Amino acid sequence: MQYRAGLQTVEFLLRKVQGRFFSKLGRRKKFSKILSLKRKYFWSGKLHSLARPKVLALRTTGTTFHLNKMEVFMLIAIYAVLPMCVSSTIYYVDAGTKGNDSNTGQTTDKPFKTIRTCINALSSAGDECHIRAGRYHEPQFPIANKKGSLSQPIIIRGYGNENPVIDGTIPLKPRGSSSWVRGSDGIYSAQINQEIWQLFVGEEMMTNARWPNALWSDKTVFKNSHWAKSASSSTRGTMVDNGVKDLAGSRLNVTGAMAVLNIGSFNTFTAKVESHVPRRSSFTYNDTFGSIKFKPASNQYFLEDKLEFLDNDGEWYFNQSTKTVYVKTPDGATPAGRIRGKVQTYAFTISNCEYLQFKQLTFFGTTFKTLPTSRRRVIGNLTFDSINFNFPSYSKRMLGVTDPPLWTFIRASRRRSFELINSTFYGTDGLALEYYGDGVLLKNNLFEYNDWSVTLKQTQNGGFGTVISRGPNDNFTRNTLRYNGAAHGYRPNGPNPLVELNHIHHQCWGNLQHDGAGIQFQIPSQTNATCQKNWVHTSPKPGLRFDAAKPPRVGKNGTMKENVIWKCGGIIVKGNYHHVLNNLLFHKGTGASPAPGCTLCVRKYFPSRPLVEMNQKTVIRQNAADVANGGRSSWPLPGIVTKNVIGPVRPEVMDADNLDFRPRVTSKYNADSVGPYRYDPRNRFYWIPGRQLYKADTPVPPNGSTTVKFDRDAVMWLNAYKASIHHVYFGTDRANVASATPASAEHKERIIDNGNVHYLTESLLKGSTYYWRVDAVITAATTHKGDVWTFQTE
């Protein structure tokens, strides 16, 4: 038991204020009477008037008490102290042999066994549940009515530096005394007692048996080259294979398979194959998808969840009627003792909770959601800090379910918020995160390798993405999105968002859907939007996009400034009254050579008949782009256009292909401060977006580059998370750089105050290899040694 402040102080004040009443109140038992006074008078909004009268009369339970001015101030002091006087308790959970739910849970020697019991014990503001390392698989349970405060949040966290795993999977054992049986085709099989819809060998996810073949393990599931293609003769309800993957030639009978159908541009659906005849190129499905953009020649599909498809190491199948698991393990060895199956969608639900914090936890094969809110059941001021979501969501297609996966969902009450900080989402099937709230902060998170089926709705919709926001005043800062499958990366849908210092690359890199963008602002979210200092690149989709419907239904008053966009579709700006400022835009497309078209695309017209003009009042200023126009080469940039430099970008900056976007001393950008960076040969800070790790990251030039210009004057990096000091080591011998200390010759500089630029003291030689390292000092006792990076000059 812990007390935030001694109750003797409160008792002293109580007796001073009115001995004949307050001295009889006792300790905690009678505080409710004081609080009733607070509710009756002080919470009425009249607190400011208390100092004015010489005597104040308070009436409670039939008795009037007269307080003079000094006693009023003492009473105010009581209210300042009271919140600190509530006791708080730390409870412990241990999945090991010490754990027992009959224990008090208040010491590490007598911990609870289950997280649910620990959380149920949290009854007061300031209470904490500390979870020891281990795997915790428990039936889904509710977290409800947990009310902390701003100064005393309720905390659920990993113990010390430990990272417990909340597990939605269970070890699979053959039924009864049976064992795994290996067939002549290398497929292991066994009957089990559970119904599962996702399978793991060790920590590696197996791929649902599918046609055409693709695997999670090599990430070919993200590539549309491993999808079959629709013929132009396909109709709604009938898919005709175009013959490239050759459904007819496969001789498979795909009746009863689950079909993942990208037949609606940015909409993809799941349906069961109703009928198919082997050696024929078409099959039928039940089309319930509503009005969609159906363009047969652009459509694609894959099939899964039949035993006949299981022919690839790393695939699996589950027979629901016999509860038999079939798997081809990646190494060909028996799955016994190392195989797990998903049996849970959500580990817990959250309802009617405020000032509740989750820290330092890992979800494996499960996740959580919030329940609906109301005026009496409020969710707000939640914090999720350093949470790892590994394979949190997965479709039930293996069980014949056509519904989309159920994903992580957080909804704060109206005018309330939450924070998601320093967390990771990896390997979801479906959205990584959908959330509602006012002023939500998402900062320093990683979203990686999420959503390869992109089946996100059962009917036509406006498109989803990797991260979807539904509320106003978003703050989406320093997040990294990479190698995700959906057409859209981050998609806000409320006014006043701040989208800053994010690094987004390889979004929809396998072209699983049409349309999309790295960051797409729908019409409501363009109002007072600020999208600045982001890097978006290496994607078949546009980098940034202000979208619109047919005017006058367009977005207005959004700002895109100081972004760097390359090797993608550039930026697309629709609407009016926007500001497009100081962006650096080059290299259309992902090929080795730029594709035709604009990288600065501010649409002059909406493509209707007749054409409707847009962006007449949009300001386009101080941008650097290799190609710019109004959406077509014959349309000039609309709006108010000043001080832009249009032409080849690479000659104007230090080394664009090695992430150095500083203007050269001779650059055309310097005169009018064009672009997002400035020429300053002694500047110690170079902004680099994206998630910060516990060690220095994102080296400039990139690790392993062989194309670095020999006239490079500096190296840069992304500083470590919460680091105050960085030490730079540089040399020509890898071993010496790896082992160097501050006393070594390779130690070049100690950098403070968030600086992240080290200017080289010696000129680089052509055709030479260099090694460098940056160590991050977190505290006087903690230094995170950096990786050894290398580059080679041309």
PDB file of C-alpha atoms in Angstrom, residues 383-603:
ATOM      1  CA  THR A 383      -2.341   5.781 -23.228  1.00  0.00           C
ATOM      2  CA  PHE A 384      -0.761   2.888 -25.137  1.00  0.00           C
ATOM      3  CA  ASP A 385       3.014   3.152 -24.831  1.00  0.00           C
ATOM      4  CA  SER A 386       5.584   0.708 -26.247  1.00  0.00           C
ATOM      5  CA  ILE A 387       3.077  -1.972 -27.274  1.00  0.00           C
ATOM      6  CA  ASN A 388       4.012  -4.588 -29.876  1.00  0.00           C
ATOM      7  CA  PHE A 389       1.161  -5.990 -31.958  1.00  0.00           C
ATOM      8  CA  ASN A 390       2.454  -9.121 -33.728  1.00  0.00           C
ATOM      9  CA  PHE A 391      -0.090 -10.748 -36.050  1.00  0.00           C
ATOM     10  CA  PRO A 392      -2.909  -9.136 -34.043  1.00  0.00           C
ATOM     11  CA  SER A 393      -5.713  -9.647 -36.590  1.00  0.00           C
ATOM     12  CA  TYR A 394      -6.561 -12.398 -39.042  1.00  0.00           C
ATOM     13  CA  SER A 395      -9.417 -13.364 -41.332  1.00  0.00           C
ATOM     14  CA  LYS A 396     -11.541 -16.443 -40.657  1.00  0.00           C
ATOM     15  CA  ARG A 397     -11.538 -17.423 -44.320  1.00  0.00           C
ATOM     16  CA  MET A 398     -10.113 -20.809 -43.322  1.00  0.00           C
ATOM     17  CA  LEU A 399     -13.432 -21.434 -41.530  1.00  0.00           C
ATOM     18  CA  GLY A 400     -15.489 -20.369 -44.552  1.00  0.00           C
ATOM     19  CA  VAL A 401     -16.262 -16.889 -43.175  1.00  0.00           C
ATOM     20  CA  THR A 402     -16.453 -14.130 -45.806  1.00  0.00           C
ATOM     21  CA  ASP A 403     -16.567 -11.237 -43.313  1.00  0.00           C
ATOM     22  CA  PRO A 404     -13.500  -8.981 -43.150  1.00  0.00           C
ATOM     23  CA  PRO A 405     -11.037  -9.539 -40.303  1.00  0.00           C
ATOM     24  CA  LEU A 406     -11.745  -7.903 -36.960  1.00  0.00           C
ATOM     25  CA  TRP A 407      -8.886  -5.520 -36.228  1.00  0.00           C
ATOM     26  CA  THR A 408      -7.601  -3.254 -33.474  1.00  0.00           C
ATOM     27  CA  PHE A 409     -10.247  -0.615 -32.861  1.00  0.00           C
ATOM     28  CA  ILE A 410     -10.044   2.313 -30.426  1.00  0.00           C
ATOM     29  CA  ARG A 411     -12.903   4.758 -30.018  1.00  0.00           C
ATOM     30  CA  ALA A 412     -12.689   7.579 -27.510  1.00  0.00           C
ATOM     31  CA  SER A 413     -15.808   9.428 -26.428  1.00  0.00           C
ATOM     32  CA  ARG A 414     -16.795  12.730 -27.973  1.00  0.00           C
ATOM     33  CA  ARG A 415     -14.242  15.465 -27.226  1.00  0.00           C
ATOM     34  CA  ARG A 416     -11.891  12.946 -25.662  1.00  0.00           C
ATOM     35  CA  SER A 417      -8.609  11.575 -26.837  1.00  0.00           C
ATOM     36  CA  PHE A 418      -5.978   8.891 -26.423  1.00  0.00           C
ATOM     37  CA  GLU A 419      -2.290   8.397 -27.192  1.00  0.00           C
ATOM     38  CA  LEU A 420      -0.536   5.589 -29.054  1.00  0.00           C
ATOM     39  CA  ILE A 421       3.219   6.001 -28.663  1.00  0.00           C
ATOM     40  CA  ASN A 422       6.310   4.028 -29.663  1.00  0.00           C
ATOM     41  CA  SER A 423       4.364   0.936 -30.703  1.00  0.00           C
ATOM     42  CA  THR A 424       4.507  -1.520 -33.612  1.00  0.00           C
ATOM     43  CA  PHE A 425       1.916  -3.252 -35.788  1.00  0.00           C
ATOM     44  CA  TYR A 426       3.246  -6.211 -37.752  1.00  0.00           C
ATOM     45  CA  GLY A 427       1.556  -8.867 -39.849  1.00  0.00           C
ATOM     46  CA  THR A 428      -2.132  -7.941 -39.670  1.00  0.00           C
ATOM     47  CA  ASP A 429      -4.583  -9.326 -42.197  1.00  0.00           C
ATOM     48  CA  GLY A 430      -6.851  -6.311 -42.577  1.00  0.00           C
ATOM     49  CA  LEU A 431      -6.443  -2.809 -41.188  1.00  0.00           C
ATOM     50  CA  ALA A 432      -3.645  -2.304 -38.724  1.00  0.00           C
ATOM     51  CA  LEU A 433      -5.623   0.304 -36.762  1.00  0.00           C
ATOM     52  CA  GLU A 434      -8.925   2.143 -36.923  1.00  0.00           C
ATOM     53  CA  TYR A 435      -9.665   4.855 -34.388  1.00  0.00           C
ATOM     54  CA  TYR A 436     -11.945   7.708 -33.368  1.00  0.00           C
ATOM     55  CA  GLY A 437     -11.187  10.576 -31.014  1.00  0.00           C
ATOM     56  CA  ASP A 438     -10.637  14.310 -30.751  1.00  0.00           C
ATOM     57  CA  GLY A 439      -6.971  15.311 -30.692  1.00  0.00           C
ATOM     58  CA  VAL A 440      -5.608  11.765 -30.827  1.00  0.00           C
ATOM     59  CA  LEU A 441      -1.815  11.514 -30.782  1.00  0.00           C
ATOM     60  CA  LEU A 442      -0.097   8.765 -32.764  1.00  0.00           C
ATOM     61  CA  LYS A 443       3.640   9.255 -32.394  1.00  0.00           C
ATOM     62  CA  ASN A 444       6.754   7.210 -33.065  1.00  0.00           C
ATOM     63  CA  ASN A 445       5.000   4.047 -34.235  1.00  0.00           C
ATOM     64  CA  LEU A 446       5.881   1.449 -36.876  1.00  0.00           C
ATOM     65  CA  PHE A 447       3.351  -0.181 -39.242  1.00  0.00           C
ATOM     66  CA  GLU A 448       5.069  -2.892 -41.269  1.00  0.00           C
ATOM     67  CA  TYR A 449       3.984  -5.764 -43.546  1.00  0.00           C
ATOM     68  CA  ASN A 450       0.283  -5.378 -42.834  1.00  0.00           C
ATOM     69  CA  ASP A 451      -2.659  -6.534 -44.966  1.00  0.00           C
ATOM     70  CA  TRP A 452      -1.982  -8.736 -47.987  1.00  0.00           C
ATOM     71  CA  SER A 453      -5.610  -9.680 -48.746  1.00  0.00           C
ATOM     72  CA  VAL A 454      -7.005  -6.098 -48.462  1.00  0.00           C
ATOM     73  CA  THR A 455     -10.543  -7.463 -47.935  1.00  0.00           C
ATOM     74  CA  LEU A 456     -11.809  -4.690 -45.707  1.00  0.00           C
ATOM     75  CA  LYS A 457     -15.559  -4.489 -46.352  1.00  0.00           C
ATOM     76  CA  GLN A 458     -18.434  -6.648 -47.574  1.00  0.00           C
ATOM     77  CA  THR A 459     -19.922  -3.939 -49.772  1.00  0.00           C
ATOM     78  CA  GLN A 460     -18.765  -0.966 -51.821  1.00  0.00           C
ATOM     79  CA  ASN A 461     -17.007   1.729 -49.777  1.00  0.00           C
ATOM     80  CA  GLY A 462     -14.742   4.715 -50.246  1.00  0.00           C
ATOM     81  CA  GLY A 463     -11.652   2.682 -49.502  1.00  0.00           C
ATOM     82  CA  PHE A 464      -9.753   1.982 -46.334  1.00  0.00           C
ATOM     83  CA  GLY A 465      -6.034   1.792 -45.658  1.00  0.00           C
ATOM     84  CA  THR A 466      -3.358   0.723 -43.222  1.00  0.00           C
ATOM     85  CA  VAL A 467      -4.288   3.331 -40.576  1.00  0.00           C
ATOM     86  CA  ILE A 468      -7.724   4.978 -40.572  1.00  0.00           C
ATOM     87  CA  SER A 469      -8.728   7.953 -38.441  1.00  0.00           C
ATOM     88  CA  ARG A 470     -12.322   9.126 -37.971  1.00  0.00           C
ATOM     89  CA  GLY A 471     -11.939  12.150 -35.704  1.00  0.00           C
ATOM     90  CA  PRO A 472     -10.844  15.809 -35.719  1.00  0.00           C
ATOM     91  CA  ASN A 473      -7.558  17.373 -34.597  1.00  0.00           C
ATOM     92  CA  ASP A 474      -5.352  14.356 -35.245  1.00  0.00           C
ATOM     93  CA  ASN A 475      -1.646  14.526 -34.487  1.00  0.00           C
ATOM     94  CA  PHE A 476       0.086  11.879 -36.622  1.00  0.00           C
ATOM     95  CA  THR A 477       3.783  12.461 -36.033  1.00  0.00           C
ATOM     96  CA  ARG A 478       7.039  10.521 -36.537  1.00  0.00           C
ATOM     97  CA  ASN A 479       5.463   7.299 -37.685  1.00  0.00           C
ATOM     98  CA  THR A 480       6.935   4.851 -40.200  1.00  0.00           C
ATOM     99  CA  LEU A 481       4.734   2.898 -42.608  1.00  0.00           C
ATOM    100  CA  ARG A 482       6.557   0.441 -44.860  1.00  0.00           C
ATOM    101  CA  TYR A 483       5.747  -2.559 -47.026  1.00  0.00           C
ATOM    102  CA  ASN A 484       2.017  -2.487 -46.291  1.00  0.00           C
ATOM    103  CA  GLY A 485      -0.414  -3.941 -48.819  1.00  0.00           C
ATOM    104  CA  ALA A 486      -3.384  -1.565 -48.872  1.00  0.00           C
ATOM    105  CA  ALA A 487      -3.751   1.135 -51.509  1.00  0.00           C
ATOM    106  CA  HIS A 488      -3.812   3.850 -48.846  1.00  0.00           C
ATOM    107  CA  GLY A 489      -1.324   4.301 -46.025  1.00  0.00           C
ATOM    108  CA  TYR A 490      -2.625   6.848 -43.522  1.00  0.00           C
ATOM    109  CA  ARG A 491      -6.137   8.186 -44.117  1.00  0.00           C
ATOM    110  CA  PRO A 492      -7.514  10.926 -41.848  1.00  0.00           C
ATOM    111  CA  ASN A 493     -11.166  11.883 -42.150  1.00  0.00           C
ATOM    112  CA  GLY A 494     -11.636  14.755 -39.699  1.00  0.00           C
ATOM    113  CA  PRO A 495     -10.691  18.457 -39.853  1.00  0.00           C
ATOM    114  CA  ASN A 496      -7.499  20.048 -38.508  1.00  0.00           C
ATOM    115  CA  PRO A 497      -5.069  17.122 -38.717  1.00  0.00           C
ATOM    116  CA  LEU A 498      -1.340  17.609 -38.216  1.00  0.00           C
ATOM    117  CA  VAL A 499       0.620  15.052 -40.259  1.00  0.00           C
ATOM    118  CA  GLU A 500       4.295  15.632 -39.660  1.00  0.00           C
ATOM    119  CA  LEU A 501       7.690  13.908 -39.879  1.00  0.00           C
ATOM    120  CA  ASN A 502       6.350  10.586 -41.137  1.00  0.00           C
ATOM    121  CA  HIS A 503       8.327   8.215 -43.365  1.00  0.00           C
ATOM    122  CA  ILE A 504       6.136   6.168 -45.703  1.00  0.00           C
ATOM    123  CA  HIS A 505       7.545   3.875 -48.340  1.00  0.00           C
ATOM    124  CA  HIS A 506       6.576   0.811 -50.385  1.00  0.00           C
ATOM    125  CA  GLN A 507       2.874   1.406 -49.713  1.00  0.00           C
ATOM    126  CA  CYS A 508       0.873  -1.064 -51.810  1.00  0.00           C
ATOM    127  CA  TRP A 509       4.246  -2.070 -53.247  1.00  0.00           C
ATOM    128  CA  GLY A 510       2.804  -5.206 -54.856  1.00  0.00           C
ATOM    129  CA  ASN A 511      -0.100  -3.365 -56.541  1.00  0.00           C
ATOM    130  CA  LEU A 512      -2.822  -5.308 -54.757  1.00  0.00           C
ATOM    131  CA  GLN A 513      -5.357  -2.529 -55.328  1.00  0.00           C
ATOM    132  CA  HIS A 514      -5.968   0.396 -57.638  1.00  0.00           C
ATOM    133  CA  ASP A 515      -6.148   4.086 -56.672  1.00  0.00           C
ATOM    134  CA  GLY A 516      -4.656   5.068 -53.273  1.00  0.00           C
ATOM    135  CA  ALA A 517      -1.842   7.213 -51.843  1.00  0.00           C
ATOM    136  CA  GLY A 518       0.767   7.135 -49.108  1.00  0.00           C
ATOM    137  CA  ILE A 519      -1.246   9.787 -47.248  1.00  0.00           C
ATOM    138  CA  GLN A 520      -4.736  10.484 -48.527  1.00  0.00           C
ATOM    139  CA  PHE A 521      -6.795  13.367 -47.168  1.00  0.00           C
ATOM    140  CA  GLN A 522     -10.494  12.889 -47.719  1.00  0.00           C
ATOM    141  CA  ILE A 523     -12.607  16.006 -48.146  1.00  0.00           C
ATOM    142  CA  PRO A 524     -13.413  16.665 -44.443  1.00  0.00           C
ATOM    143  CA  SER A 525      -9.791  16.223 -43.376  1.00  0.00           C
ATOM    144  CA  GLN A 526      -8.463  18.887 -45.751  1.00  0.00           C
ATOM    145  CA  THR A 527      -9.958  21.696 -43.679  1.00  0.00           C
ATOM    146  CA  ASN A 528      -7.012  23.336 -41.882  1.00  0.00           C
ATOM    147  CA  ALA A 529      -4.856  20.264 -42.519  1.00  0.00           C
ATOM    148  CA  THR A 530      -1.093  20.619 -42.129  1.00  0.00           C
ATOM    149  CA  CYS A 531       0.980  17.978 -43.898  1.00  0.00           C
ATOM    150  CA  GLN A 532       4.647  18.840 -43.504  1.00  0.00           C
ATOM    151  CA  LYS A 533       8.157  17.400 -43.390  1.00  0.00           C
ATOM    152  CA  ASN A 534       7.200  13.911 -44.575  1.00  0.00           C
ATOM    153  CA  TRP A 535       9.161  11.566 -46.835  1.00  0.00           C
ATOM    154  CA  VAL A 536       7.021   9.382 -49.109  1.00  0.00           C
ATOM    155  CA  HIS A 537       8.641   7.237 -51.772  1.00  0.00           C
ATOM    156  CA  THR A 538       9.043   3.967 -53.670  1.00  0.00           C
ATOM    157  CA  SER A 539       5.376   3.192 -54.233  1.00  0.00           C
ATOM    158  CA  PRO A 540       3.159   2.757 -57.295  1.00  0.00           C
ATOM    159  CA  LYS A 541       0.745   5.204 -55.629  1.00  0.00           C
ATOM    160  CA  PRO A 542       0.892   8.995 -55.267  1.00  0.00           C
ATOM    161  CA  GLY A 543       2.778  10.183 -52.213  1.00  0.00           C
ATOM    162  CA  LEU A 544       0.304  12.787 -50.943  1.00  0.00           C
ATOM    163  CA  ARG A 545      -3.234  13.414 -52.078  1.00  0.00           C
ATOM    164  CA  PHE A 546      -5.992  15.939 -51.421  1.00  0.00           C
ATOM    165  CA  ASP A 547      -9.042  14.183 -52.866  1.00  0.00           C
ATOM    166  CA  ALA A 548     -12.319  15.608 -54.153  1.00  0.00           C
ATOM    167  CA  ALA A 549     -15.674  14.798 -55.649  1.00  0.00           C
ATOM    168  CA  LYS A 550     -17.228  16.839 -58.421  1.00  0.00           C
ATOM    169  CA  PRO A 551     -17.185  20.562 -57.526  1.00  0.00           C
ATOM    170  CA  PRO A 552     -18.534  22.199 -55.482  1.00  0.00           C
ATOM    171  CA  ARG A 553     -18.008  19.113 -53.256  1.00  0.00           C
ATOM    172  CA  VAL A 554     -14.293  19.619 -52.760  1.00  0.00           C
ATOM    173  CA  GLY A 555     -11.822  20.077 -49.909  1.00  0.00           C
ATOM    174  CA  LYS A 556     -10.432  23.482 -48.987  1.00  0.00           C
ATOM    175  CA  ASN A 557      -7.806  25.194 -46.864  1.00  0.00           C
ATOM    176  CA  GLY A 558      -5.278  22.390 -46.578  1.00  0.00           C
ATOM    177  CA  THR A 559      -1.507  22.849 -46.520  1.00  0.00           C
ATOM    178  CA  MET A 560       1.200  20.596 -47.961  1.00  0.00           C
ATOM    179  CA  LYS A 561       4.629  21.997 -47.210  1.00  0.00           C
ATOM    180  CA  GLU A 562       8.273  20.947 -46.952  1.00  0.00           C
ATOM    181  CA  ASN A 563       7.634  17.351 -47.988  1.00  0.00           C
ATOM    182  CA  VAL A 564      10.027  15.193 -50.028  1.00  0.00           C
ATOM    183  CA  ILE A 565       8.262  12.886 -52.483  1.00  0.00           C
ATOM    184  CA  TRP A 566      10.072  10.648 -54.968  1.00  0.00           C
ATOM    185  CA  LYS A 567       9.822   7.396 -56.895  1.00  0.00           C
ATOM    186  CA  CYS A 568       6.042   7.331 -56.650  1.00  0.00           C
ATOM    187  CA  GLY A 569       3.118   9.247 -58.157  1.00  0.00           C
ATOM    188  CA  GLY A 570       4.131  12.653 -56.776  1.00  0.00           C
ATOM    189  CA  ILE A 571       1.469  14.781 -55.100  1.00  0.00           C
ATOM    190  CA  ILE A 572      -2.091  15.280 -56.297  1.00  0.00           C
ATOM    191  CA  VAL A 573      -3.989  18.336 -55.141  1.00  0.00           C
ATOM    192  CA  LYS A 574      -7.724  18.673 -55.806  1.00  0.00           C
ATOM    193  CA  GLY A 575     -10.052  21.262 -54.337  1.00  0.00           C
ATOM    194  CA  ASN A 576      -9.412  24.964 -53.750  1.00  0.00           C
ATOM    195  CA  TYR A 577      -7.846  27.489 -51.372  1.00  0.00           C
ATOM    196  CA  HIS A 578      -4.986  25.117 -50.561  1.00  0.00           C
ATOM    197  CA  HIS A 579      -1.341  25.987 -49.921  1.00  0.00           C
ATOM    198  CA  VAL A 580       1.368  23.923 -51.623  1.00  0.00           C
ATOM    199  CA  LEU A 581       4.689  25.247 -50.334  1.00  0.00           C
ATOM    200  CA  ASN A 582       8.387  24.326 -50.385  1.00  0.00           C
ATOM    201  CA  ASN A 583       7.982  20.706 -51.457  1.00  0.00           C
ATOM    202  CA  LEU A 584      10.685  18.676 -53.250  1.00  0.00           C
ATOM    203  CA  LEU A 585       9.178  16.333 -55.852  1.00  0.00           C
ATOM    204  CA  PHE A 586      11.009  14.193 -58.357  1.00  0.00           C
ATOM    205  CA  HIS A 587      11.209  10.882 -60.234  1.00  0.00           C
ATOM    206  CA  LYS A 588       7.699   9.779 -61.193  1.00  0.00           C
ATOM    207  CA  GLY A 589       7.142   6.019 -60.819  1.00  0.00           C
ATOM    208  CA  THR A 590       9.255   3.294 -59.257  1.00  0.00           C
ATOM    209  CA  GLY A 591      11.377   2.391 -62.281  1.00  0.00           C
ATOM    210  CA  ALA A 592      15.050   3.088 -62.795  1.00  0.00           C
ATOM    211  CA  SER A 593      14.077   5.981 -65.078  1.00  0.00           C
ATOM    212  CA  PRO A 594      11.262   8.446 -64.375  1.00  0.00           C
ATOM    213  CA  ALA A 595       7.880   7.725 -65.922  1.00  0.00           C
ATOM    214  CA  PRO A 596       6.027  10.396 -67.902  1.00  0.00           C
ATOM    215  CA  GLY A 597       3.787  12.775 -66.003  1.00  0.00           C
ATOM    216  CA  CYS A 598       3.828  15.360 -63.270  1.00  0.00           C
ATOM    217  CA  THR A 599       5.247  15.029 -59.789  1.00  0.00           C
ATOM    218  CA  LEU A 600       3.663  18.358 -58.796  1.00  0.00           C
ATOM    219  CA  CYS A 601       0.094  17.758 -59.950  1.00  0.00           C
ATOM    220  CA  VAL A 602      -2.325  20.488 -58.899  1.00  0.00           C
ATOM    221  CA  ARG A 603      -5.510  19.669 -60.766  1.00  0.00           C
TER     222      ARG A 603
END
